[in-house]
CSV table of N, CA and C in Angstrom, one decimal:
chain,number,residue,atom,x,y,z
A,14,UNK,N,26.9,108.8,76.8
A,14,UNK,CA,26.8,109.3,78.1
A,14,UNK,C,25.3,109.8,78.3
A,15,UNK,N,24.8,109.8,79.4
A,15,UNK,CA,23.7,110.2,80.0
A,15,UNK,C,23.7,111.1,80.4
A,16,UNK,N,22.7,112.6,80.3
A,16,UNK,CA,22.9,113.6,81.2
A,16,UNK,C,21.5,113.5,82.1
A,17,UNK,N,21.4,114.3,83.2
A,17,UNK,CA,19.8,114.2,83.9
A,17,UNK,C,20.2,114.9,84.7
A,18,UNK,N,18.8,115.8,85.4
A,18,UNK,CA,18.9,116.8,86.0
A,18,UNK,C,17.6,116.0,86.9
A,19,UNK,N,18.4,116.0,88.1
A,19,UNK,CA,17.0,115.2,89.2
A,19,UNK,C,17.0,115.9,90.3
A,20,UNK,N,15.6,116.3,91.5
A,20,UNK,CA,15.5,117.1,92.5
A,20,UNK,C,15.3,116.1,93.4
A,21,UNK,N,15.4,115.5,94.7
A,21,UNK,CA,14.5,115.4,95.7
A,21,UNK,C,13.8,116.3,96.5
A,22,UNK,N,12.6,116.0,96.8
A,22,UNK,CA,12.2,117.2,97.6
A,22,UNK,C,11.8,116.3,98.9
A,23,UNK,N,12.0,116.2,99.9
A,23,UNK,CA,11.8,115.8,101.3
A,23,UNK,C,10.6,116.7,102.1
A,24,UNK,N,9.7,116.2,101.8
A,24,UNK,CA,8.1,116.5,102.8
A,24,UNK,C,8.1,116.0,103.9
A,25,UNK,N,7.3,117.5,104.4
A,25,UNK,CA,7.2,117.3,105.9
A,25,UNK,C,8.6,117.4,106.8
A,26,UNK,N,9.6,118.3,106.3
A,26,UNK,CA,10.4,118.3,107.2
A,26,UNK,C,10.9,119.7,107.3
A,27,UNK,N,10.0,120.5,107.2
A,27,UNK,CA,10.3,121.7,107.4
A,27,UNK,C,10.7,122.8,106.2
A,28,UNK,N,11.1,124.2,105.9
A,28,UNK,CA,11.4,125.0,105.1
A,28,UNK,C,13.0,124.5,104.5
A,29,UNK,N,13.6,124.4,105.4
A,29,UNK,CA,14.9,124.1,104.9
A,29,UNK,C,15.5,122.7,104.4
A,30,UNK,N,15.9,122.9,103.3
A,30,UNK,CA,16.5,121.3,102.5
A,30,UNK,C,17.8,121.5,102.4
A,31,UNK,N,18.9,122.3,103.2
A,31,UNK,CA,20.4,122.1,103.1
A,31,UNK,C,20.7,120.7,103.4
A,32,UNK,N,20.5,120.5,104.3
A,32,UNK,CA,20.9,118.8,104.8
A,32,UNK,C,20.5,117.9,104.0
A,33,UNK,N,19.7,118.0,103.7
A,33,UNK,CA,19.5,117.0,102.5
A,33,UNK,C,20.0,117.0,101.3
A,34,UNK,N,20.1,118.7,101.1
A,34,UNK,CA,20.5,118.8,99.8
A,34,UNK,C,22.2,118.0,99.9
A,35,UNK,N,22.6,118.2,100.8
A,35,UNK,CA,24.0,118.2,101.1
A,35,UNK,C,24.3,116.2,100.8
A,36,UNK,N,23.3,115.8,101.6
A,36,UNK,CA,23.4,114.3,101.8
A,36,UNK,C,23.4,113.6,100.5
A,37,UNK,N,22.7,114.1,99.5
A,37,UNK,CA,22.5,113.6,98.2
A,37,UNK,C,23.3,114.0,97.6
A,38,UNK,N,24.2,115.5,97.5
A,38,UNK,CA,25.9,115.4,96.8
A,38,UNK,C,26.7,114.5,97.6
A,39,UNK,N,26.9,114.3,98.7
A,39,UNK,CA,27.8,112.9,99.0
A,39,UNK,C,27.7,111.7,98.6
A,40,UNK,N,26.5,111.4,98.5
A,40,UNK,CA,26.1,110.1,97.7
A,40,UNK,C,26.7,110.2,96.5
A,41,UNK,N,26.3,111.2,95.3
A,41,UNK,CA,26.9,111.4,94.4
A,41,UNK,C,28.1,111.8,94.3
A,42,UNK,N,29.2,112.0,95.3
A,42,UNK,CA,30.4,112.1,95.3
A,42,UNK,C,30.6,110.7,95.9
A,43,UNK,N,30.5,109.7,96.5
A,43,UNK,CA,31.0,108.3,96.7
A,43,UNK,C,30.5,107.4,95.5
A,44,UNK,N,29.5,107.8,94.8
A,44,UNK,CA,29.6,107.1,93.3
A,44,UNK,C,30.3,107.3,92.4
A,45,UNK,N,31.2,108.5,92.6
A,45,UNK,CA,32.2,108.4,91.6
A,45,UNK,C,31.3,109.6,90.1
A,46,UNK,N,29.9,109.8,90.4
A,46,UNK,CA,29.2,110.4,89.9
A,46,UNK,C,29.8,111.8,89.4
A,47,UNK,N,30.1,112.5,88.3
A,47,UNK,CA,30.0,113.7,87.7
A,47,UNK,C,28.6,114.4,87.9
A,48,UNK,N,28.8,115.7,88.6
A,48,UNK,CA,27.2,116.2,88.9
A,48,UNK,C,27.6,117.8,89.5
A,49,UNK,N,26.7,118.4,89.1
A,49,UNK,CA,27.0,120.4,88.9
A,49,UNK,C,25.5,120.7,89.7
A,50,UNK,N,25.8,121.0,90.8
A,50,UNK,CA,24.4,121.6,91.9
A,50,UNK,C,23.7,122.7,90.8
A,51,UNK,N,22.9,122.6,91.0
A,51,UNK,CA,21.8,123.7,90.5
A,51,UNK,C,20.9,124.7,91.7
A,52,UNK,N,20.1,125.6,91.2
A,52,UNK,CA,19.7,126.1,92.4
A,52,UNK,C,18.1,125.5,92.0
A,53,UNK,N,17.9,124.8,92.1
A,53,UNK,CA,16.4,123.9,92.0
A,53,UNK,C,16.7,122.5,91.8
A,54,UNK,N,17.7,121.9,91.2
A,54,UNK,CA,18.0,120.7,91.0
A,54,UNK,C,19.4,120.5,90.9
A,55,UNK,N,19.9,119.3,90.5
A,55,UNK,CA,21.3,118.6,90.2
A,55,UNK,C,21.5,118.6,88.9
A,56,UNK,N,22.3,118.4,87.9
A,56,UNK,CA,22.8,117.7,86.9
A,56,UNK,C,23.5,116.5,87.0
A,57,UNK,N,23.5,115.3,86.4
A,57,UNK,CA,24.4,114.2,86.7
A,57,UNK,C,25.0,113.6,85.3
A,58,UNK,N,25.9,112.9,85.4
A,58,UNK,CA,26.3,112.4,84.3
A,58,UNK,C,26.3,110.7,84.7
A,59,UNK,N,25.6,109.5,83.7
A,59,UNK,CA,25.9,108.5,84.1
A,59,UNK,C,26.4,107.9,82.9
A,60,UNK,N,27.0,106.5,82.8
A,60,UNK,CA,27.1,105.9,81.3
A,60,UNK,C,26.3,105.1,81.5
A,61,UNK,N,25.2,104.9,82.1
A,61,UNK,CA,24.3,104.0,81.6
A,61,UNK,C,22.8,104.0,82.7
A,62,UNK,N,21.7,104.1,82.2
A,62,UNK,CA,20.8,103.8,82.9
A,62,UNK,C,20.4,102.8,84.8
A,63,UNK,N,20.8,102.0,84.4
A,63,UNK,CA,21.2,101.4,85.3
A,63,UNK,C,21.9,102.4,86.3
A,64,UNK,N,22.9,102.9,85.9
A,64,UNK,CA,23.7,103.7,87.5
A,64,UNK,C,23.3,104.7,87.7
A,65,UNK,N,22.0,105.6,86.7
A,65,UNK,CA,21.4,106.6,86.7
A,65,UNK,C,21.0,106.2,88.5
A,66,UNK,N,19.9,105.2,88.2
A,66,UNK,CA,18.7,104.7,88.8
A,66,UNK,C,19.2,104.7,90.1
A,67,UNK,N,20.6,103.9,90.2
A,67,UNK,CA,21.2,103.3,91.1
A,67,UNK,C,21.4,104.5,92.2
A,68,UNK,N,21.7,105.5,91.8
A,68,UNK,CA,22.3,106.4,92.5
A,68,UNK,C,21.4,107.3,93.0
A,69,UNK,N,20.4,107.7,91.9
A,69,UNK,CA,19.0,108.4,92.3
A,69,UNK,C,17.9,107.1,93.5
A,70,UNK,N,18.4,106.2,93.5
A,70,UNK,CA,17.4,105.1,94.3
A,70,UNK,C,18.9,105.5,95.7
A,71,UNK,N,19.7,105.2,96.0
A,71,UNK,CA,21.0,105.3,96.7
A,71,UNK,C,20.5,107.4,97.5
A,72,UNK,N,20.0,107.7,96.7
A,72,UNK,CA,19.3,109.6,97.4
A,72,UNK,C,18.6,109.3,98.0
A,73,UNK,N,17.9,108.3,97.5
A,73,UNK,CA,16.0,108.3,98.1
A,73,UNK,C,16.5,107.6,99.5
A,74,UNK,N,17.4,106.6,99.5
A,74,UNK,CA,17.2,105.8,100.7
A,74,UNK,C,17.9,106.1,101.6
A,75,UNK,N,18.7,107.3,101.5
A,75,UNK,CA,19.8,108.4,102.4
A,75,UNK,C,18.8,109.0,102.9
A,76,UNK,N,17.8,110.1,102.1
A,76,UNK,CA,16.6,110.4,102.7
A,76,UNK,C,16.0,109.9,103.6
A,77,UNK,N,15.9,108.9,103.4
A,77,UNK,CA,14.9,107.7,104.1
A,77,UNK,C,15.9,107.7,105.6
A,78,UNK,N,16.9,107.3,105.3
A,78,UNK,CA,17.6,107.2,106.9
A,78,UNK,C,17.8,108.2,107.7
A,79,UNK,N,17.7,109.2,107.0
A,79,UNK,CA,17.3,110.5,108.0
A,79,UNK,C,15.9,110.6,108.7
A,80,UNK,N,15.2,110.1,108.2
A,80,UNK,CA,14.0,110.5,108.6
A,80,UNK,C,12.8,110.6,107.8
A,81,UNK,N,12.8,111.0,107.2
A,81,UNK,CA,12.3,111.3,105.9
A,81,UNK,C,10.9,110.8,105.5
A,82,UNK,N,9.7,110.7,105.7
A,82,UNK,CA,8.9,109.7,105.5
A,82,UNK,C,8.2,109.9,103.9
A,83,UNK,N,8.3,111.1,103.1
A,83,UNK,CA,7.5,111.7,102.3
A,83,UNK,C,9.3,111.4,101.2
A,84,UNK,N,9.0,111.4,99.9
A,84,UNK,CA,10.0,111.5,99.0
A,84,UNK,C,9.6,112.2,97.6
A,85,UNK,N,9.8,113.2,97.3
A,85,UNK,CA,9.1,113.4,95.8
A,85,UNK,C,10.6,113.7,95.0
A,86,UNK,N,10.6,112.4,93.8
A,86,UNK,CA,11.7,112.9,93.1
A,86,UNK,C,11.4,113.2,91.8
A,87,UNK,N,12.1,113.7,90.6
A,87,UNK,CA,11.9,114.6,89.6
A,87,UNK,C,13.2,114.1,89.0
A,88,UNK,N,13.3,113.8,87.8
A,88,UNK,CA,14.0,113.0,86.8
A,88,UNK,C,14.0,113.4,85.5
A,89,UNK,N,14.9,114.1,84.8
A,89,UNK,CA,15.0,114.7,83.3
A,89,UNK,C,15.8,113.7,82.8
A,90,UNK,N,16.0,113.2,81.4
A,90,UNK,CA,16.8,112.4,81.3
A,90,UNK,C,17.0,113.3,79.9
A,91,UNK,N,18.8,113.1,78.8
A,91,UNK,CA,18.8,113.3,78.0
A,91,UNK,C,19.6,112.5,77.2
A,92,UNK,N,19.2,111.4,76.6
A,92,UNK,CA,19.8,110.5,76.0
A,92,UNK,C,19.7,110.3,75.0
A,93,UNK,N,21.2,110.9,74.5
A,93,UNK,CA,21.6,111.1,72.9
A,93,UNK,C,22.2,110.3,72.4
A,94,UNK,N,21.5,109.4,70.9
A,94,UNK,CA,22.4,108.3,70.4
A,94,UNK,C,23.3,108.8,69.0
A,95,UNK,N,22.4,110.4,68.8
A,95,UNK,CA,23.5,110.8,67.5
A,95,UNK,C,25.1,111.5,67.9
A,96,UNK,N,25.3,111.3,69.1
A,96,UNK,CA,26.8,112.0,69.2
A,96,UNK,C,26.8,111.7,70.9
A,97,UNK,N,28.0,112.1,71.5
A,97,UNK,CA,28.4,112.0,72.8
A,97,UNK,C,28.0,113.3,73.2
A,98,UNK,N,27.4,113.0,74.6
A,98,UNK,CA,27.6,114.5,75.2
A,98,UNK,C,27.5,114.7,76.7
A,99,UNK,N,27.8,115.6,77.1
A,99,UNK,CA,28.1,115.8,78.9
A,99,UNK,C,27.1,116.6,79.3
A,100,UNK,N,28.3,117.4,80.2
A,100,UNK,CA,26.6,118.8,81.2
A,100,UNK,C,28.2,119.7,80.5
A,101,UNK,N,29.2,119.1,80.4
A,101,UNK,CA,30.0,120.2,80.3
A,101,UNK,C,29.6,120.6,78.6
A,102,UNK,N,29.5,119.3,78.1
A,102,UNK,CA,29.5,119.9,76.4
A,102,UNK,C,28.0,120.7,76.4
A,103,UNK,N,26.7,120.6,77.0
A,103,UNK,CA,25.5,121.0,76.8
A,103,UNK,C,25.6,122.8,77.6
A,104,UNK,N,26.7,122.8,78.8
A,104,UNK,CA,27.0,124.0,79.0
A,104,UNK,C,27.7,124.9,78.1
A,105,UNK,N,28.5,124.5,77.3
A,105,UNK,CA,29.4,125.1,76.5
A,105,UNK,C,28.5,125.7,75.4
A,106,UNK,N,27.7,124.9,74.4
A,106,UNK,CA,27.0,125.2,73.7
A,106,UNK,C,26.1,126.4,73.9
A,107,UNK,N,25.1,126.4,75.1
A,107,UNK,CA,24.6,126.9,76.0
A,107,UNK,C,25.1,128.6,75.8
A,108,UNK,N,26.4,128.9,76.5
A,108,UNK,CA,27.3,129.7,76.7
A,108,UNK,C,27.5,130.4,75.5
A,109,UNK,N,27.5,129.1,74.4
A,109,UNK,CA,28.2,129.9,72.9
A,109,UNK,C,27.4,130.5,72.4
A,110,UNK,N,26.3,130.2,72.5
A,110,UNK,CA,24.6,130.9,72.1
A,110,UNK,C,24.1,132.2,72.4
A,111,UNK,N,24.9,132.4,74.0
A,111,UNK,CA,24.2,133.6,74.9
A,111,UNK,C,25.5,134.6,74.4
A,112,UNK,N,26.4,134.4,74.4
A,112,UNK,CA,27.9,135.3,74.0
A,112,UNK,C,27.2,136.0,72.1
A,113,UNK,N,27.1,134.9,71.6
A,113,UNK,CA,26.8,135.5,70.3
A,113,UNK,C,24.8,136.0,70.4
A,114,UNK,N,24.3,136.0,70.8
A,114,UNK,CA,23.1,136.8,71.4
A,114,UNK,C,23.2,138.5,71.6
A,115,UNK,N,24.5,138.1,72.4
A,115,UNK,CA,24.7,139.9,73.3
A,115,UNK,C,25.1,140.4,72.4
């Protein structure tokens, strides 16, 4: 599995990005996409590069039908071949860290 954390940011259309933010979780909820909003970005889960792209290309051109003339996207990728892992298993770990911290 694939994890990635990707932003659009839509220029030139003002202070506010709810609408857009909003248009790009629907896309990712009609791909069938696993994905956890962030307050600066998304997390997504893909099994393969290909439907990363697919889906991040599938944002940009939702953008684009709105209006949109400016696109800046932002793409983290974490692709692990020594074991399986999610946003759920990278949160857990995460979690287990800060609990034994305090």
């Amino acid at each position: 599995m694939i994890v990635a954390d990707f932003a659009t940011i839509p220029m030139g259309t003002g202070t506010s990005a709810s609408d857009y933010v909003q248009a790009v979780h629907e896309i990712l909820q009609q791909a069938g996409i696993k994905f956890v909003p962030g307050s600066m970005s998304t997390a997504i889960e893909a099994d393969s590069f290909a439907k990363l792209f697919e889906v991040v290309e599938r944002a940009n051109k939702k953008l684009a039908e709105m209006g949109v003339q400016r696109i800046i996207t932002t793409i983290r990728i974490d692709y692990r071949l020594d074991k399986e892992i999610s946003i759920d298993s990278k949160l857990g770990i995460s979690k287990e860290k800060q609990s034994r911290s305090i």
